[in-house]
Short mmCIF file of C-alpha atoms and ligand atoms in Angstrom, two decimals:
data_model
loop_
_atom_site.label_atom_id
_atom_site.label_comp_id
_atom_site.label_asym_id
_atom_site.label_seq_id
_atom_site.Cartn_x
_atom_site.Cartn_y
_atom_site.Cartn_z
CA UNK D 1 53.85 150.81 109.80
CA UNK D 2 55.05 152.78 112.87
CA UNK D 3 58.02 155.10 112.17
CA UNK D 4 60.47 153.06 114.25
CA UNK D 5 59.63 149.87 112.39
CA UNK D 6 59.81 151.64 109.01
CA UNK D 7 63.21 153.09 109.92
CA UNK D 8 64.60 149.70 110.94
CA UNK D 9 63.37 148.16 107.67
CA UNK D 10 64.98 150.99 105.64
CA UNK D 11 68.23 150.60 107.52
CA UNK D 12 68.46 146.84 106.96
CA UNK D 13 67.46 147.27 103.30
CA UNK D 14 70.12 149.91 102.62
CA UNK D 15 72.85 148.07 104.50
CA UNK D 16 72.25 145.03 102.32
CA UNK D 17 72.27 147.20 99.18
CA UNK D 18 75.58 148.69 100.30
CA UNK D 19 77.00 145.20 100.76
CA UNK D 20 76.13 144.42 97.15
CA UNK D 21 77.73 147.69 96.03
CA UNK D 22 80.87 146.90 98.01
CA UNK D 23 81.09 143.61 96.11
CA UNK D 24 81.13 145.63 92.88
CA UNK D 25 83.93 147.76 94.37
CA UNK D 26 85.98 144.68 95.10
CA UNK D 27 85.39 143.36 91.58
CA UNK D 28 86.45 146.72 90.18
CA UNK D 29 89.64 146.72 92.27
CA UNK D 30 90.40 143.19 91.08
CA UNK D 31 89.75 144.15 87.46
CA UNK D 32 92.22 147.05 87.70
CA UNK D 33 95.00 145.22 89.53
CA UNK D 34 94.84 141.43 89.16
CA UNK D 35 92.33 140.17 86.61
CA UNK D 36 93.70 138.37 83.54
CA UNK D 37 92.60 140.00 80.27
CA UNK D 38 90.52 136.94 79.40
CA UNK D 39 88.22 137.63 82.35
CA UNK D 40 86.87 140.83 80.83
CA UNK D 41 83.61 139.49 79.42
CA UNK D 42 82.62 137.54 82.50
CA UNK D 43 83.46 140.55 84.68
CA UNK D 44 81.11 142.74 82.62
CA UNK D 45 78.35 140.20 83.21
CA UNK D 46 79.06 140.27 86.94
CA UNK D 47 78.88 144.06 87.03
CA UNK D 48 75.63 144.07 85.06
CA UNK D 49 74.04 141.49 87.39
CA UNK D 50 75.02 143.48 90.49
CA UNK D 51 73.94 146.80 88.95
CA UNK D 52 70.52 145.34 88.17
CA UNK D 53 70.09 144.09 91.73
CA UNK D 54 71.20 147.39 93.20
CA UNK D 55 68.93 149.42 90.92
CA UNK D 56 65.93 147.25 91.77
CA UNK D 57 66.61 147.64 95.47
CA UNK D 58 67.14 151.42 95.27
CA UNK D 59 63.91 151.97 93.33
CA UNK D 60 61.85 149.39 95.24
CA UNK D 61 58.38 150.96 95.93
CA UNK D 62 58.57 149.63 99.50
CA UNK D 63 61.34 152.16 100.11
CA UNK D 64 58.87 154.93 99.23
CA UNK D 65 56.25 153.47 101.55
CA UNK D 66 58.67 153.12 104.45
CA UNK D 67 59.92 156.69 103.90
CA UNK D 68 56.32 157.93 103.99
CA UNK D 69 55.78 156.00 107.22
CA UNK D 70 58.83 157.70 108.77
CA UNK D 71 57.30 161.06 107.91
CA UNK D 72 58.90 163.88 109.86
CA UNK D 73 59.16 161.69 112.96
CA UNK D 74 62.96 161.92 113.32
CA UNK D 75 63.13 165.56 112.29
CA UNK D 76 60.81 166.50 115.11
CA UNK D 77 62.76 164.51 117.66
CA UNK D 78 66.33 165.20 116.71
CA UNK D 79 66.69 167.14 113.45
CA UNK D 80 70.48 166.89 113.31
CA UNK D 81 70.71 163.31 114.52
CA UNK D 82 71.76 160.15 112.72
CA UNK D 83 68.23 158.93 112.01
CA UNK D 84 67.00 162.27 110.66
CA UNK D 85 70.03 162.50 108.36
CA UNK D 86 69.63 158.93 107.14
CA UNK D 87 65.94 159.42 106.34
CA UNK D 88 66.64 162.73 104.60
CA UNK D 89 69.39 161.21 102.42
CA UNK D 90 67.47 158.01 101.67
CA UNK D 91 64.58 160.19 100.54
CA UNK D 92 66.83 162.34 98.35
CA UNK D 93 68.29 159.27 96.65
CA UNK D 94 64.90 157.59 96.24
CA UNK D 95 63.35 160.74 94.73
CA UNK D 96 66.13 161.00 92.16
CA UNK D 97 66.15 157.35 91.17
CA UNK D 98 62.36 157.17 90.80
CA UNK D 99 62.07 160.42 88.86
CA UNK D 100 64.29 159.01 86.10
CA UNK D 101 62.22 156.70 83.86
CA UNK D 102 63.75 153.23 83.49
CA UNK D 103 64.06 153.68 79.69
CA UNK D 104 66.13 156.81 80.24
CA UNK D 105 68.33 155.16 82.89
CA UNK D 106 69.05 152.25 80.53
CA UNK D 107 69.72 154.59 77.59
CA UNK D 108 72.11 156.66 79.75
CA UNK D 109 74.05 153.60 80.93
CA UNK D 110 74.39 152.34 77.36
CA UNK D 111 75.36 155.75 75.96
CA UNK D 112 78.00 156.15 78.69
CA UNK D 113 79.49 152.75 77.96
CA UNK D 114 79.41 153.32 74.16
CA UNK D 115 80.81 156.82 74.61
CA UNK D 116 83.77 155.63 76.65
CA UNK D 117 84.55 152.88 74.17
CA UNK D 118 84.32 155.38 71.30
CA UNK D 119 86.58 157.84 73.15
CA UNK D 120 89.22 155.15 73.71
CA UNK D 121 89.13 154.36 69.97
CA UNK D 122 88.94 157.89 68.53
CA UNK D 123 91.28 159.79 70.86
CA UNK D 124 94.53 158.12 69.73
CA UNK D 125 93.43 158.82 66.13
CA UNK D 126 92.64 162.42 67.02
CA UNK D 127 89.22 161.81 65.45
CA UNK D 128 86.91 164.44 66.95
CA UNK D 129 84.23 164.00 64.29
CA UNK D 130 84.16 160.26 64.99
CA UNK D 131 83.55 160.93 68.68
CA UNK D 132 81.14 163.86 68.38
CA UNK D 133 77.88 161.93 67.74
CA UNK D 134 78.41 160.01 71.00
CA UNK D 135 78.86 163.23 72.93
CA UNK D 136 75.78 164.76 71.28
CA UNK D 137 73.71 161.77 72.37
CA UNK D 138 75.02 161.99 75.94
CA UNK D 139 74.27 165.70 76.19
CA UNK D 140 70.76 165.10 74.84
CA UNK D 141 70.12 162.34 77.39
CA UNK D 142 71.55 164.25 80.31
CA UNK D 143 69.38 167.25 79.42
CA UNK D 144 66.43 164.87 79.48
CA UNK D 145 67.58 163.61 82.86
CA UNK D 146 67.79 167.18 84.20
CA UNK D 147 64.21 167.82 83.09
CA UNK D 148 63.03 164.57 84.70
CA UNK D 149 64.80 165.25 87.99
CA UNK D 150 63.85 168.93 88.08
CA UNK D 151 65.77 171.99 89.27
CA UNK D 152 65.17 175.39 90.81
CA UNK D 153 67.72 177.41 88.83
CA UNK D 154 68.82 175.85 85.54
CA UNK D 155 69.25 172.32 84.07
CA UNK D 156 72.95 172.17 84.98
CA UNK D 157 71.98 172.28 88.69
CA UNK D 158 70.16 168.96 88.38
CA UNK D 159 73.38 167.30 87.13
CA UNK D 160 75.62 169.06 89.65
CA UNK D 161 73.37 167.91 92.47
CA UNK D 162 74.15 164.27 91.75
CA UNK D 163 77.82 164.79 92.67
CA UNK D 164 77.56 167.66 95.14
CA UNK D 165 74.24 167.74 96.96
CA UNK D 166 72.67 171.18 97.07
CA UNK D 167 75.34 172.87 94.93
CA UNK D 168 74.10 175.34 92.31
CA UNK D 169 75.45 177.20 89.30
CA UNK D 170 74.37 180.47 90.90
CA UNK D 171 76.57 179.78 93.94
CA UNK D 172 79.53 178.47 91.94
CA UNK D 173 79.80 181.15 89.26
CA UNK D 174 80.79 184.11 91.47
CA UNK D 175 83.05 181.89 93.58
CA UNK D 176 84.91 180.65 90.51
CA UNK D 177 85.07 184.12 88.95
CA UNK D 178 86.78 185.51 92.06
CA UNK D 179 89.18 182.60 92.05
CA UNK D 180 89.96 182.96 88.36
CA UNK D 181 90.84 186.63 88.53
CA UNK D 182 93.08 186.06 91.59
CA UNK D 183 94.85 183.10 89.99
CA UNK D 184 95.31 184.90 86.68
CA UNK D 185 96.85 187.78 88.59
CA UNK D 186 99.22 185.49 90.53
CA UNK D 187 100.15 183.62 87.36
CA UNK D 188 101.02 186.89 85.65
CA UNK D 189 103.35 187.81 88.52
CA UNK D 190 104.97 184.37 88.47
CA UNK D 191 105.55 184.60 84.71
CA UNK D 192 107.21 187.97 85.22
CA UNK D 193 109.51 186.71 87.97
CA UNK D 194 113.21 186.27 87.30
CA UNK D 195 113.32 183.33 89.73
CA UNK D 196 112.93 179.93 88.12
CA UNK D 197 113.11 176.45 89.63
CA UNK D 198 115.26 173.78 88.01
CA UNK D 199 112.99 170.75 87.55
CA UNK D 200 115.78 168.84 85.80
CA UNK D 201 117.27 168.07 89.25
CA UNK D 202 114.31 165.71 89.78
CA UNK D 203 114.84 163.79 86.54
CA UNK D 204 116.92 160.83 87.68
CA UNK D 205 116.94 157.12 88.56
CA UNK D 206 114.39 156.01 91.12
CA UNK D 207 114.32 152.20 91.31
CA UNK D 208 110.74 150.94 91.59
CA UNK D 209 111.45 148.77 94.64
CA UNK D 210 112.81 151.79 96.51
CA UNK D 211 109.83 153.91 95.42
CA UNK D 212 107.44 151.30 96.76
CA UNK D 213 109.16 151.18 100.13
CA UNK D 214 109.43 154.97 100.38
CA UNK D 215 105.81 155.61 99.37
CA UNK D 216 104.65 153.05 101.90
CA UNK D 217 106.59 154.71 104.69
CA UNK D 218 105.24 158.16 103.76
CA UNK D 219 101.63 156.91 103.64
CA UNK D 220 102.04 155.17 106.98
CA UNK D 221 103.57 158.24 108.63
CA UNK D 222 100.71 160.43 107.39
CA UNK D 223 98.22 158.08 109.02
CA UNK D 224 97.03 155.68 106.32
CA UNK D 225 96.30 152.46 108.20
CA UNK D 226 97.88 149.44 106.48
CA UNK D 227 96.06 147.00 108.75
CA UNK D 228 92.96 148.26 106.91
CA UNK D 229 94.53 148.94 103.52
CA UNK D 230 97.12 148.16 100.86
CA UNK D 231 98.84 149.76 97.86
CA UNK D 232 98.98 148.15 94.42
CA UNK D 233 100.04 149.29 90.97
CA UNK D 234 97.54 150.30 88.27
CA UNK D 235 97.47 152.30 85.04
CA UNK D 236 95.02 154.83 86.51
CA UNK D 237 95.47 155.39 90.27
CA UNK D 238 92.41 155.37 92.52
CA UNK D 239 91.30 154.63 96.06
CA UNK D 240 88.38 152.40 96.91
CA UNK D 241 86.52 151.61 100.09
CA UNK D 242 85.58 147.96 100.01
CA UNK D 243 84.08 148.34 103.47
CA UNK D 244 85.01 148.99 107.10
CA UNK D 245 88.54 147.76 107.67
CA UNK D 246 89.37 147.54 103.96
CA UNK D 247 90.23 150.73 102.05
CA UNK D 248 92.73 150.24 99.22
CA UNK D 249 94.80 152.57 97.09
CA UNK D 250 96.71 152.18 93.84
CA UNK D 251 99.44 154.15 92.12
CA UNK D 252 101.75 153.96 89.11
CA UNK D 253 105.52 154.07 89.06
CA UNK D 254 107.85 155.90 86.69
CA UNK D 255 111.54 155.00 87.00
CA UNK D 256 112.69 158.49 86.04
CA UNK D 257 110.28 160.43 88.18
CA UNK D 258 109.51 160.11 91.88
CA UNK D 259 106.71 162.69 91.96
CA UNK D 260 104.26 160.66 89.92
CA UNK D 261 104.03 157.73 92.33
CA UNK D 262 104.67 159.68 95.52
CA UNK D 263 102.17 162.52 95.10
CA UNK D 264 99.73 160.01 93.62
CA UNK D 265 100.03 157.90 96.77
CA UNK D 266 99.61 160.94 99.03
CA UNK D 267 96.54 162.03 97.04
CA UNK D 268 94.91 158.60 97.18
CA UNK D 269 95.92 158.14 100.83
CA UNK D 270 94.05 161.39 101.53
CA UNK D 271 90.91 159.91 99.99
CA UNK D 272 91.54 156.64 101.82
CA UNK D 273 92.10 158.19 105.25
CA UNK D 274 88.71 159.88 104.86
CA UNK D 275 87.18 156.48 104.06
CA UNK D 276 89.02 154.87 106.98
CA UNK D 277 87.64 157.58 109.26
CA UNK D 278 84.01 156.96 108.33
CA UNK D 279 81.87 155.35 111.02
CA UNK D 280 81.96 151.54 111.01
CA UNK D 281 78.83 151.41 113.13
CA UNK D 282 76.86 153.32 110.48
CA UNK D 283 78.20 151.41 107.46
CA UNK D 284 75.58 151.15 104.72
CA UNK D 285 73.72 154.28 105.83
CA UNK D 286 74.33 157.93 104.84
CA UNK D 287 75.71 158.69 108.33
CA UNK D 288 78.55 156.27 107.60
CA UNK D 289 79.14 157.36 103.99
CA UNK D 290 81.23 160.14 102.43
CA UNK D 291 79.16 163.24 101.76
CA UNK D 292 80.19 164.43 98.30
CA UNK D 293 82.85 164.36 95.61
CA UNK D 294 83.95 167.87 96.54
CA UNK D 295 84.53 167.00 100.19
CA UNK D 296 86.24 163.75 99.17
CA UNK D 297 88.56 165.67 96.87
CA UNK D 298 89.23 168.20 99.65
CA UNK D 299 90.77 165.40 101.69
CA UNK D 300 93.05 164.18 98.89
CA UNK D 301 94.14 167.66 97.82
CA UNK D 302 94.76 168.77 101.40
CA UNK D 303 97.27 165.98 101.95
CA UNK D 304 98.75 166.11 98.45
CA UNK D 305 99.22 169.89 98.14
CA UNK D 306 99.01 171.56 101.52
CA UNK D 307 100.94 168.84 103.36
CA UNK D 308 102.92 166.95 100.69
CA UNK D 309 104.24 170.04 98.92
CA UNK D 310 105.04 172.01 102.09
CA UNK D 311 108.45 173.00 103.47
CA UNK D 312 107.82 171.22 106.79
CA UNK D 313 106.94 167.96 105.09
CA UNK D 314 110.17 167.95 103.07
CA UNK D 315 112.30 169.02 106.00
CA UNK D 316 111.13 165.76 107.53
CA UNK D 317 111.13 163.50 104.49
CA UNK D 318 114.00 164.69 102.29
CA UNK D 319 116.72 163.14 104.51
CA UNK D 320 114.82 159.84 104.32
CA UNK D 321 114.34 160.22 100.54
CA UNK D 322 118.11 160.67 100.19
CA UNK D 323 118.61 157.30 101.92
CA UNK D 324 116.24 155.59 99.50
CA UNK D 325 117.44 157.48 96.41
CA UNK D 326 121.17 158.29 96.29
CA UNK D 327 120.54 160.58 93.30
CA UNK D 328 118.95 163.11 95.67
CA UNK D 329 122.02 163.37 97.93
CA UNK D 330 123.41 166.32 96.02
CA UNK D 331 120.06 168.13 95.82
CA UNK D 332 119.51 170.95 98.33
CA UNK D 333 116.28 171.32 100.28
CA UNK D 334 115.30 174.74 98.89
CA UNK D 335 116.01 173.73 95.29
CA UNK D 336 114.07 170.51 95.76
CA UNK D 337 111.04 172.28 97.26
CA UNK D 338 111.04 174.87 94.47
CA UNK D 339 111.33 172.15 91.80
CA UNK D 340 108.37 170.10 93.08
CA UNK D 341 106.34 173.33 93.26
CA UNK D 342 107.15 174.55 89.76
CA UNK D 343 104.34 176.57 88.14
CA UNK D 344 104.13 175.99 84.42
CA UNK D 345 100.94 176.36 82.34
CA UNK D 346 100.42 173.08 80.54
CA UNK D 347 97.84 171.41 78.34
CA UNK D 348 96.83 168.47 80.53
CA UNK D 349 94.67 169.00 83.62
CA UNK D 350 95.82 165.95 85.57
CA UNK D 351 99.46 167.06 85.23
CA UNK D 352 98.77 170.69 86.14
CA UNK D 353 100.47 172.44 89.06
CA UNK D 354 98.61 173.77 92.09
CA UNK D 355 98.26 177.31 90.69
CA UNK D 356 97.00 176.56 87.17
CA UNK D 357 94.96 173.44 88.00
CA UNK D 358 91.75 175.32 88.80
CA UNK D 359 91.90 177.20 85.50
CA UNK D 360 91.59 173.84 83.73
CA UNK D 361 88.50 173.05 85.79
CA UNK D 362 86.88 176.43 85.19
CA UNK D 363 87.41 176.07 81.46
CA UNK D 364 85.40 172.83 81.48
CA UNK D 365 82.75 174.30 83.79
CA UNK D 366 82.16 177.27 81.47
CA UNK D 367 81.98 175.04 78.38
CA UNK D 368 79.60 172.58 80.05
CA UNK D 369 77.33 175.43 81.09
CA UNK D 370 77.29 176.81 77.55
CA UNK D 371 76.50 173.34 76.14
CA UNK D 372 73.66 172.72 78.60
CA UNK D 373 72.25 176.22 78.08
CA UNK D 374 72.21 175.63 74.33
CA UNK D 375 74.64 178.51 73.73
CA UNK D 376 77.28 176.21 72.27
CA UNK D 377 77.08 173.10 70.12
CA UNK D 378 79.65 170.35 69.87
CA UNK D 379 80.68 171.38 66.33
CA UNK D 380 82.10 174.57 67.85
CA UNK D 381 83.37 172.94 71.06
CA UNK D 382 87.03 172.38 70.03
CA UNK D 383 87.31 175.98 68.86
CA UNK D 384 85.78 177.25 72.10
CA UNK D 385 88.15 174.99 74.06
CA UNK D 386 91.22 176.36 72.28
CA UNK D 387 90.08 179.95 72.70
CA UNK D 388 89.61 179.55 76.45
CA UNK D 389 92.87 177.64 76.79
CA UNK D 390 94.61 180.60 75.19
CA UNK D 391 92.71 183.11 77.30
CA UNK D 392 93.22 181.30 80.65
CA UNK D 393 96.66 179.76 80.23
CA UNK D 394 98.21 181.40 77.19
CA UNK D 395 98.79 178.12 75.35
CA UNK D 396 97.09 176.22 72.53
CA UNK D 397 96.75 172.46 72.08
CA UNK D 398 98.34 171.09 68.89
CA UNK D 399 95.50 168.56 68.41
CA UNK D 400 92.18 167.31 69.83
CA UNK D 401 93.76 164.51 71.85
CA UNK D 402 95.71 167.00 73.99
CA UNK D 403 92.80 169.43 73.97
CA UNK D 404 89.07 168.84 74.02
CA UNK D 405 89.44 165.02 74.03
CA UNK D 406 91.92 164.70 76.91
CA UNK D 407 89.57 163.74 79.76
CA UNK D 408 87.43 160.62 79.94
CA UNK D 409 84.57 162.38 81.81
CA UNK D 410 82.47 163.71 78.91
CA UNK D 411 82.73 160.39 77.07
CA UNK D 412 80.95 158.74 80.02
CA UNK D 413 78.38 161.54 80.27
CA UNK D 414 79.90 162.96 83.46
CA UNK D 415 78.74 166.54 83.01
CA UNK D 416 78.59 168.60 86.21
CA UNK D 417 81.41 166.56 87.74
CA UNK D 418 84.42 168.84 87.04
CA UNK D 419 83.41 171.65 89.44
CA UNK D 420 83.83 169.22 92.35
CA UNK D 421 87.61 169.21 91.69
CA UNK D 422 87.84 172.94 92.30
CA UNK D 423 85.41 172.78 95.20
CA UNK D 424 87.79 170.18 96.64
CA UNK D 425 90.67 172.67 96.41
CA UNK D 426 88.60 175.48 97.94
CA UNK D 427 87.37 173.29 100.78
CA UNK D 428 90.86 171.87 101.37
CA UNK D 429 92.34 175.34 101.79
CA UNK D 430 89.55 176.52 104.08
CA UNK D 431 89.76 173.39 106.24
CA UNK D 432 93.55 173.58 106.41
CA UNK D 433 93.44 177.23 107.42
CA UNK D 434 90.94 176.46 110.19
CA UNK D 435 92.90 173.42 111.39
CA UNK D 436 96.15 175.44 111.41
CA UNK D 437 94.63 178.20 113.50
CA UNK D 438 93.67 175.58 116.10
CA UNK D 439 96.80 173.43 115.92
CA UNK D 440 99.41 176.19 115.70
CA UNK D 441 102.33 176.16 113.28
CA UNK D 442 101.66 173.09 111.12
CA UNK D 443 105.02 173.30 109.37
CA UNK D 444 106.73 172.77 112.73
CA UNK D 445 104.58 169.68 113.37
CA UNK D 446 105.27 168.28 109.90
CA UNK D 447 109.00 168.85 110.35
CA UNK D 448 108.81 166.57 113.40
CA UNK D 449 106.95 163.96 111.34
CA UNK D 450 103.88 164.60 113.47
CA UNK D 451 100.82 164.47 111.22
CA UNK D 452 98.38 162.99 113.71
CA UNK D 453 97.03 166.30 115.11
CA UNK D 454 95.92 167.25 111.59
CA UNK D 455 94.42 163.84 110.89
CA UNK D 456 92.63 163.88 114.24
CA UNK D 457 91.21 167.32 113.46
CA UNK D 458 89.87 166.02 110.13
CA UNK D 459 88.50 162.89 111.78
CA UNK D 460 86.49 164.91 114.29
CA UNK D 461 85.39 167.74 112.00
CA UNK D 462 84.82 165.92 108.69
CA UNK D 463 85.22 162.13 108.64
CA UNK D 464 83.07 161.23 111.63
CA UNK D 465 80.15 163.24 110.21
CA UNK D 466 79.58 161.04 107.18
CA UNK D 467 76.67 162.60 105.25
CA UNK D 468 74.89 163.93 108.31
CA UNK D 469 75.26 167.51 107.05
CA UNK D 470 75.14 168.72 103.43
CA UNK D 471 78.64 169.50 102.05
CA UNK D 472 78.60 173.28 102.40
CA UNK D 473 77.12 173.10 105.88
CA UNK D 474 79.75 170.60 106.95
CA UNK D 475 82.54 172.92 105.80
CA UNK D 476 80.82 175.90 107.42
CA UNK D 477 80.50 174.05 110.71
CA UNK D 478 84.13 172.86 110.62
CA UNK D 479 85.60 176.26 109.74
CA UNK D 480 83.09 178.73 111.17
CA UNK D 481 82.81 180.46 107.79
CA UNK D 482 80.74 180.26 104.65
CA UNK D 483 82.81 178.43 101.99
CA UNK D 484 84.55 180.84 99.59
CA UNK D 485 87.77 181.20 97.63
CA UNK D 486 89.52 183.33 100.29
CA UNK D 487 91.63 180.67 102.01
CA UNK D 488 92.81 179.16 98.73
CA UNK D 489 93.81 182.56 97.34
CA UNK D 490 95.62 183.52 100.58
CA UNK D 491 97.44 180.20 100.66
CA UNK D 492 98.54 180.34 97.01
CA UNK D 493 99.65 183.98 97.23
CA UNK D 494 101.69 183.31 100.36
CA UNK D 495 103.38 180.13 99.17
CA UNK D 496 104.11 181.11 95.57
CA UNK D 497 104.83 184.70 96.56
CA UNK D 498 107.69 183.40 98.72
CA UNK D 499 108.93 180.81 96.20
CA UNK D 500 108.94 183.14 93.20
CA UNK D 501 109.62 186.33 95.14
CA UNK D 502 106.47 188.04 93.83
ZN1 ZN U 1 91.01 162.60 93.88
#
């Protein structure tokens, strides 16, 4: 087959596979927002049928033949072009999927499903020993997967690579160590400060209908396109790209707390604006797909933290918030900003503030590494968790449910996933710093309610690229610097230095 013909076949094949996957996304959205409980069993059958089709298509030997026929044809012509990137990424995905024996893939899927079910049952009972055998099995299988896939450095790299292409333990460890020592230092100064915010000023009545209207207006002003999206309520907020022109977000509402829904919406809108900025023309190919979990998270965290928690943002939105929520009329701007930016070491990662959040991620990263390296076994995992919690944050969980069992990830075998949360924060800070140096004083823009220059910058430098460049290269190209922890550390020191006077 000539290269051009092989490429066209691959493109059509992958677009159709992506259409099937987008059907699963729609089913998943429906399951989380609309589906009656009685539909559960049938929905599982639907997912299984689609997953089987998708797996067959992704591992189809014809894909391998067509990739071989493409050879280096596109690389020689235009190494950084759309076709070259698509072939490179199709090959990467095909290599991974075909290196994992079918038996192992089936065993992993079953162990993940069993593990999650077991976690849901054992966590409320604080039953670590009841959960542990499931985790042991998942670690065993994922080690097997790492050996099957192969790695240059160590087994953990093979797992990491699934979520963040090209990322390695050797690159992450020094980056995270720098970050940890800087954050620990900042946290120490904050703890020693006499200044304290008063978060009780936020605890008040926020009618759900008003929250919905306010959140919608905020998302729209930031640039989330409602003609290609919608917001619904769910227990666990998420964003999902059904396809071009249809990127949905969900949130949850708490009548006593505005932050939960609002910052959740801003976070998910950040993910969704990335998805809305992906190329429609290249849908179904890597050039029209998001590049990695870390880059995806950089988009959500940039809007949530660097925009949504900034002084300029609240200078614009607090007067509007006071119209929606009379309880905020007596709350001053400086007190409000300090309260929403309170730093307080806490047990639960997903509730952590901007300063301590990365310490939660690094704790999991270090434990996962030790588990994969065989330096730690699950019998000693809760003890190791508590020790690190004490070392990093100075607090200790009262039980397993609020400690080692708090996140769903390990129960589904998602090992190597957590580092992408911190990479997201590092990338967000570096991108924001680069955008700010081009756009001028961002706080002044935000104060005017003008968020489009920032969104446009992200569209051009990140969104439009899809997966044409590997994650680190994309960030390097957008910012002109090798990714590191510098921008995040500078940003945190400046912001919290001012707030806490340290
Ligand atoms: Zn996210």
